[in-house]
Amino acid sequence: MKALLSTLLLLPLLFATGQAQCPAPTELQNPHPNGTKVCAQMYTDNSPYYDLCCAGSLLMVLEGEDQPYMPTAFNNKVSSLVVAQRCELTVWYRKGKAGSTRVFKAGAYPRLQEFKRAIFSNWDNAISAYYCKCR
């Protein structure tokens, strides 16, 4: 009985460690295997719970990367992002770097629906182009 109780108490911890959590901007300091600095990371999933955000598919953005057209798997599907220290990520609402734009400075942005794009819309599932630069 005692062993069963211990197992039941540990079960939530096992599930919690398997879930995603946004990395800190300082965790992006290691260079990509090709030697280029990682500028940002974008994720397709988020959650109402901040410690479960930055999940789903991952798009690693390298320093100086300029994409007027998002890869198909990520076009209008980014829900969370993290920008490395001393970097900034500029995003656009429409392909070809058109439409609304926003600059995300260094930091973690676990829920893009909290960032307004227009009066009745936000940046959740709304990124179609990006440019990332670092100092």
Coordinates of N, CA and C in Angstrom, one line a residue:
M1 N 0.8 -1.2 0.0 CA 0.0 0.0 0.0 C 0.9 1.3 0.0
K2 N 1.9 1.2 0.8 CA 2.8 2.4 0.9 C 3.5 2.6 -0.5
A3 N 3.9 1.5 -1.1 CA 4.6 1.7 -2.4 C 3.6 2.3 -3.5
L4 N 2.4 1.8 -3.4 CA 1.4 2.4 -4.4 C 1.2 3.9 -4.1
L5 N 1.1 4.3 -2.9 CA 0.9 5.7 -2.5 C 2.1 6.5 -3.0
S6 N 3.3 6.0 -2.8 CA 4.5 6.7 -3.3 C 4.5 6.9 -4.8
T7 N 4.1 5.8 -5.5 CA 4.0 5.9 -6.9 C 3.0 6.9 -7.4
L8 N 1.9 6.9 -6.8 CA 0.8 7.9 -7.2 C 1.3 9.3 -6.9
L9 N 2.0 9.5 -5.8 CA 2.5 10.9 -5.6 C 3.6 11.3 -6.6
L10 N 4.4 10.4 -7.1 CA 5.4 10.7 -8.0 C 4.9 10.8 -9.4
L11 N 3.8 10.2 -9.7 CA 3.3 10.2 -11.1 C 3.1 11.6 -11.7
P12 N 2.6 12.6 -11.0 CA 2.5 13.9 -11.6 C 3.9 14.5 -12.0
L13 N 4.9 14.2 -11.1 CA 6.2 14.7 -11.4 C 6.8 14.1 -12.7
L14 N 6.5 12.8 -12.9 CA 7.0 12.2 -14.2 C 6.4 12.8 -15.4
F15 N 5.1 13.1 -15.3 CA 4.4 13.7 -16.5 C 4.9 15.2 -16.7
A16 N 5.1 15.9 -15.6 CA 5.5 17.3 -15.7 C 6.9 17.4 -16.4
T17 N 7.8 16.5 -16.1 CA 9.1 16.5 -16.7 C 9.1 16.2 -18.2
G18 N 8.1 15.5 -18.7 CA 8.0 15.2 -20.1 C 7.3 16.3 -20.9
Q19 N 6.9 17.4 -20.2 CA 6.2 18.5 -20.9 C 7.2 19.6 -21.3
A20 N 6.8 20.4 -22.2 CA 7.7 21.5 -22.7 C 7.6 22.7 -21.8
Q21 N 8.7 23.5 -21.7 CA 8.7 24.7 -21.1 C 9.7 25.6 -21.9
C22 N 9.3 26.9 -22.0 CA 10.2 27.8 -22.8 C 11.6 27.9 -22.2
P23 N 12.6 27.8 -23.1 CA 13.9 28.0 -22.6 C 14.2 29.4 -22.3
A24 N 15.1 29.7 -21.5 CA 15.5 31.1 -21.2 C 16.3 31.6 -22.4
P25 N 16.3 32.9 -22.7 CA 17.1 33.4 -23.8 C 18.6 33.1 -23.7
T26 N 19.1 33.0 -22.5 CA 20.5 32.6 -22.3 C 20.8 31.2 -22.7
E27 N 19.8 30.3 -22.8 CA 20.0 28.9 -23.2 C 20.2 28.8 -24.7
L28 N 20.0 29.9 -25.5 CA 20.1 29.8 -26.9 C 21.5 30.3 -27.3
Q29 N 22.4 30.4 -26.3 CA 23.8 31.0 -26.6 C 24.7 30.0 -27.3
N30 N 24.4 28.7 -27.3 CA 25.3 27.8 -27.9 C 25.1 27.9 -29.5
P31 N 26.2 27.9 -30.2 CA 26.0 28.0 -31.7 C 25.4 26.8 -32.3
H32 N 24.8 27.0 -33.4 CA 24.3 25.9 -34.2 C 25.5 25.0 -34.7
P33 N 25.3 23.7 -35.0 CA 26.5 22.9 -35.4 C 27.3 23.5 -36.6
N34 N 26.6 24.4 -37.4 CA 27.4 25.0 -38.5 C 28.2 26.2 -38.0
G35 N 28.1 26.5 -36.7 CA 28.9 27.6 -36.2 C 28.2 28.9 -36.1
T36 N 27.0 29.0 -36.6 CA 26.2 30.3 -36.6 C 25.4 30.4 -35.3
K37 N 25.3 31.6 -34.8 CA 24.6 31.8 -33.5 C 23.1 31.5 -33.7
V38 N 22.5 30.9 -32.7 CA 21.0 30.7 -32.8 C 20.4 32.0 -32.3
C39 N 19.6 32.6 -33.1 CA 19.0 33.9 -32.9 C 17.6 33.8 -32.2
A40 N 16.8 32.8 -32.6 CA 15.5 32.6 -32.0 C 15.0 31.2 -32.2
Q41 N 14.0 30.8 -31.5 CA 13.3 29.5 -31.7 C 11.8 29.8 -31.7
M42 N 11.1 29.2 -32.7 CA 9.7 29.4 -32.8 C 9.0 28.0 -32.6
Y43 N 7.9 28.0 -31.9 CA 7.2 26.7 -31.6 C 5.7 26.8 -32.1
T44 N 5.2 25.6 -32.5 CA 3.8 25.6 -33.0 C 2.8 25.5 -32.0
D45 N 3.1 25.1 -30.7 CA 2.1 24.9 -29.7 C 2.4 25.8 -28.5
N46 N 1.3 26.1 -27.8 CA 1.4 26.8 -26.5 C 0.3 26.2 -25.6
S47 N 0.0 26.8 -24.5 CA -0.9 26.2 -23.5 C -1.4 27.4 -22.6
P48 N -2.6 27.2 -22.0 CA -3.0 28.2 -21.0 C -2.0 28.2 -19.8
Y49 N -1.3 27.1 -19.6 CA -0.3 27.0 -18.5 C 1.1 27.3 -19.1
Y50 N 1.7 28.4 -18.5 CA 3.0 28.9 -19.1 C 4.1 27.8 -19.0
D51 N 4.0 26.9 -18.0 CA 5.1 25.9 -18.0 C 4.9 24.8 -19.0
L52 N 3.8 24.8 -19.8 CA 3.6 23.8 -20.8 C 3.7 24.4 -22.2
C53 N 4.1 25.7 -22.3 CA 4.3 26.4 -23.6 C 5.6 26.0 -24.3
C54 N 5.8 26.5 -25.5 CA 7.0 26.3 -26.3 C 7.1 24.8 -26.6
A55 N 6.0 24.2 -27.1 CA 5.9 22.8 -27.4 C 5.6 22.7 -28.9
G56 N 5.5 21.4 -29.4 CA 5.1 21.2 -30.8 C 6.4 21.2 -31.6
S57 N 6.2 21.5 -32.9 CA 7.4 21.6 -33.8 C 8.2 22.8 -33.5
L58 N 9.5 22.6 -33.7 CA 10.5 23.7 -33.4 C 11.1 24.2 -34.7
L59 N 11.1 25.5 -34.9 CA 11.9 26.2 -36.0 C 13.0 26.9 -35.4
M60 N 14.3 26.5 -35.6 CA 15.4 27.2 -35.1 C 15.8 28.3 -36.1
V61 N 15.9 29.5 -35.7 CA 16.2 30.6 -36.5 C 17.7 31.1 -36.2
L62 N 18.5 31.1 -37.3 CA 19.9 31.5 -37.1 C 20.1 33.0 -37.3
E63 N 21.2 33.5 -36.8 CA 21.5 34.9 -36.9 C 21.6 35.3 -38.4
G64 N 20.9 36.4 -38.7 CA 21.0 36.9 -40.0 C 20.0 36.3 -41.0
E65 N 19.2 35.3 -40.5 CA 18.2 34.6 -41.3 C 17.1 35.6 -41.7
D66 N 16.8 35.6 -43.0 CA 15.9 36.5 -43.6 C 14.9 35.7 -44.5
Q67 N 13.7 35.5 -44.0 CA 12.7 34.6 -44.7 C 11.5 35.4 -45.0
P68 N 11.3 35.8 -46.3 CA 10.1 36.5 -46.7 C 8.9 35.5 -46.8
Y69 N 9.2 34.2 -46.8 CA 8.2 33.2 -46.8 C 8.5 32.1 -45.8
M70 N 7.6 31.9 -44.8 CA 7.9 30.9 -43.8 C 7.8 29.5 -44.4
P71 N 8.6 28.5 -43.8 CA 8.5 27.2 -44.3 C 7.0 26.7 -44.1
T72 N 6.5 25.9 -45.0 CA 5.1 25.5 -45.0 C 4.6 25.0 -43.6
A73 N 5.4 24.2 -43.0 CA 5.0 23.6 -41.7 C 4.8 24.6 -40.6
F74 N 5.4 25.8 -40.8 CA 5.3 26.9 -39.7 C 4.5 28.1 -40.2
N75 N 4.1 28.2 -41.4 CA 3.4 29.4 -41.9 C 2.0 29.5 -41.1
N76 N 1.9 30.6 -40.5 CA 0.7 30.9 -39.7 C 0.4 29.8 -38.6
K77 N 1.4 29.2 -38.1 CA 1.3 28.2 -37.0 C 2.1 28.4 -35.8
V78 N 2.9 29.5 -35.7 CA 3.7 29.8 -34.6 C 2.9 30.3 -33.4
S79 N 3.0 29.7 -32.3 CA 2.2 30.1 -31.1 C 3.1 30.6 -29.9
S80 N 4.4 30.2 -29.9 CA 5.3 30.6 -28.9 C 6.7 30.9 -29.5
L81 N 7.5 31.7 -28.9 CA 8.8 31.9 -29.4 C 9.8 32.4 -28.3
V82 N 11.1 32.2 -28.5 CA 12.1 32.7 -27.6 C 13.2 33.4 -28.5
V83 N 13.6 34.6 -28.1 CA 14.6 35.3 -28.8 C 15.9 35.4 -27.9
A84 N 17.0 35.0 -28.5 CA 18.3 35.0 -27.7 C 18.7 36.4 -27.2
Q85 N 19.6 36.4 -26.3 CA 20.1 37.7 -25.7 C 20.8 38.4 -26.9
R86 N 20.7 39.7 -26.8 CA 21.3 40.7 -27.8 C 20.8 40.4 -29.2
C87 N 19.6 39.9 -29.4 CA 19.0 39.6 -30.7 C 17.6 40.2 -30.7
E88 N 17.1 40.3 -31.9 CA 15.7 40.7 -32.1 C 15.2 40.0 -33.4
L89 N 13.9 39.7 -33.2 CA 13.2 39.0 -34.3 C 12.1 39.8 -34.8
T90 N 12.1 40.2 -36.1 CA 11.1 41.0 -36.7 C 10.2 40.0 -37.5
V91 N 8.9 40.1 -37.3 CA 7.9 39.2 -37.9 C 6.9 40.0 -38.7
W92 N 6.4 39.4 -39.8 CA 5.3 40.0 -40.6 C 4.1 39.1 -40.6
Y93 N 3.0 39.7 -40.8 CA 1.7 39.0 -40.9 C 1.5 38.3 -42.2
R94 N 1.9 39.0 -43.3 CA 1.7 38.4 -44.6 C 3.0 38.0 -45.3
K95 N 2.9 37.0 -46.2 CA 4.0 36.5 -47.0 C 4.7 37.7 -47.7
G96 N 6.0 37.6 -48.0 CA 6.7 38.6 -48.7 C 7.0 39.8 -47.9
K97 N 6.9 39.7 -46.5 CA 7.2 40.7 -45.6 C 6.2 41.9 -45.8
A98 N 4.9 41.5 -45.9 CA 3.8 42.5 -46.0 C 2.9 42.5 -44.8
G99 N 2.1 43.4 -44.7 CA 1.1 43.5 -43.6 C 1.7 43.9 -42.3
S100 N 1.0 43.7 -41.2 CA 1.4 44.1 -39.9 C 2.8 43.5 -39.6
T101 N 3.6 44.3 -38.8 CA 4.9 43.8 -38.4 C 5.1 44.1 -36.9
R102 N 6.0 43.3 -36.3 CA 6.3 43.5 -34.9 C 7.8 43.0 -34.7
V103 N 8.4 43.7 -33.7 CA 9.8 43.3 -33.4 C 9.7 42.7 -32.0
F104 N 10.2 41.5 -31.8 CA 10.3 40.8 -30.5 C 11.8 40.9 -30.1
K105 N 12.0 41.6 -29.0 CA 13.4 41.7 -28.4 C 13.7 40.4 -27.6
A106 N 14.9 40.4 -27.1 CA 15.4 39.2 -26.4 C 14.4 38.9 -25.2
G107 N 14.0 37.6 -25.2 CA 13.1 37.2 -24.1 C 12.3 36.0 -24.6
A108 N 11.4 35.5 -23.7 CA 10.6 34.3 -24.0 C 9.1 34.9 -24.1
Y109 N 8.4 34.4 -25.1 CA 7.1 34.8 -25.4 C 6.2 33.5 -25.5
P110 N 5.8 33.0 -24.4 CA 5.2 31.7 -24.4 C 3.8 31.7 -25.0
R111 N 3.1 32.8 -25.0 CA 1.7 32.8 -25.5 C 1.5 34.0 -26.4
L112 N 1.7 33.8 -27.7 CA 1.6 34.9 -28.7 C 0.2 35.6 -28.8
Q113 N -0.8 34.9 -28.3 CA -2.1 35.5 -28.3 C -2.2 36.7 -27.3
E114 N -1.2 36.8 -26.5 CA -1.2 38.0 -25.5 C -0.6 39.2 -26.2
F115 N -0.2 39.1 -27.4 CA 0.5 40.3 -28.1 C -0.4 40.7 -29.3
K116 N -1.0 41.9 -29.1 CA -1.9 42.4 -30.1 C -1.2 42.7 -31.5
R117 N -1.9 42.4 -32.5 CA -1.5 42.7 -33.9 C -2.4 43.8 -34.5
A118 N -3.6 43.8 -34.1 CA -4.6 44.8 -34.6 C -5.7 44.8 -33.5
I119 N -6.7 45.6 -33.7 CA -7.7 45.8 -32.7 C -8.3 44.5 -32.2
F120 N -8.7 43.6 -33.1 CA -9.3 42.4 -32.8 C -8.5 41.1 -33.1
S121 N -7.2 41.3 -33.2 CA -6.4 40.1 -33.6 C -5.0 40.2 -32.8
N122 N -4.4 39.0 -32.8 CA -3.1 38.9 -32.1 C -2.1 38.2 -33.0
W123 N -0.9 37.9 -32.4 CA 0.2 37.2 -33.2 C 0.1 35.7 -33.1
D124 N -0.8 35.1 -32.5 CA -0.9 33.6 -32.4 C -1.3 33.1 -33.8
N125 N -0.5 32.2 -34.3 CA -0.8 31.6 -35.7 C -0.9 32.7 -36.8
A126 N 0.0 33.7 -36.7 CA -0.1 34.8 -37.6 C 1.2 35.2 -38.3
I127 N 2.3 34.5 -38.0 CA 3.6 34.9 -38.6 C 3.8 34.2 -39.9
S128 N 4.0 35.0 -41.0 CA 4.2 34.5 -42.3 C 5.6 34.8 -42.9
A129 N 6.4 35.7 -42.2 CA 7.7 36.0 -42.7 C 8.5 36.5 -41.4
Y130 N 9.9 36.4 -41.5 CA 10.7 36.9 -40.4 C 12.1 37.3 -40.8
Y131 N 12.7 38.1 -40.0 CA 14.1 38.4 -40.1 C 14.7 38.5 -38.7
C132 N 15.9 37.9 -38.5 CA 16.4 37.8 -37.1 C 17.9 38.4 -37.2
K133 N 18.2 39.3 -36.3 CA 19.5 39.9 -36.2 C 20.0 39.9 -34.8
C134 N 21.3 39.9 -34.6 CA 21.9 39.9 -33.3 C 23.0 41.0 -33.3
R135 N 23.3 41.5 -32.1 CA 24.4 42.5 -32.0 C 25.7 41.8 -31.6

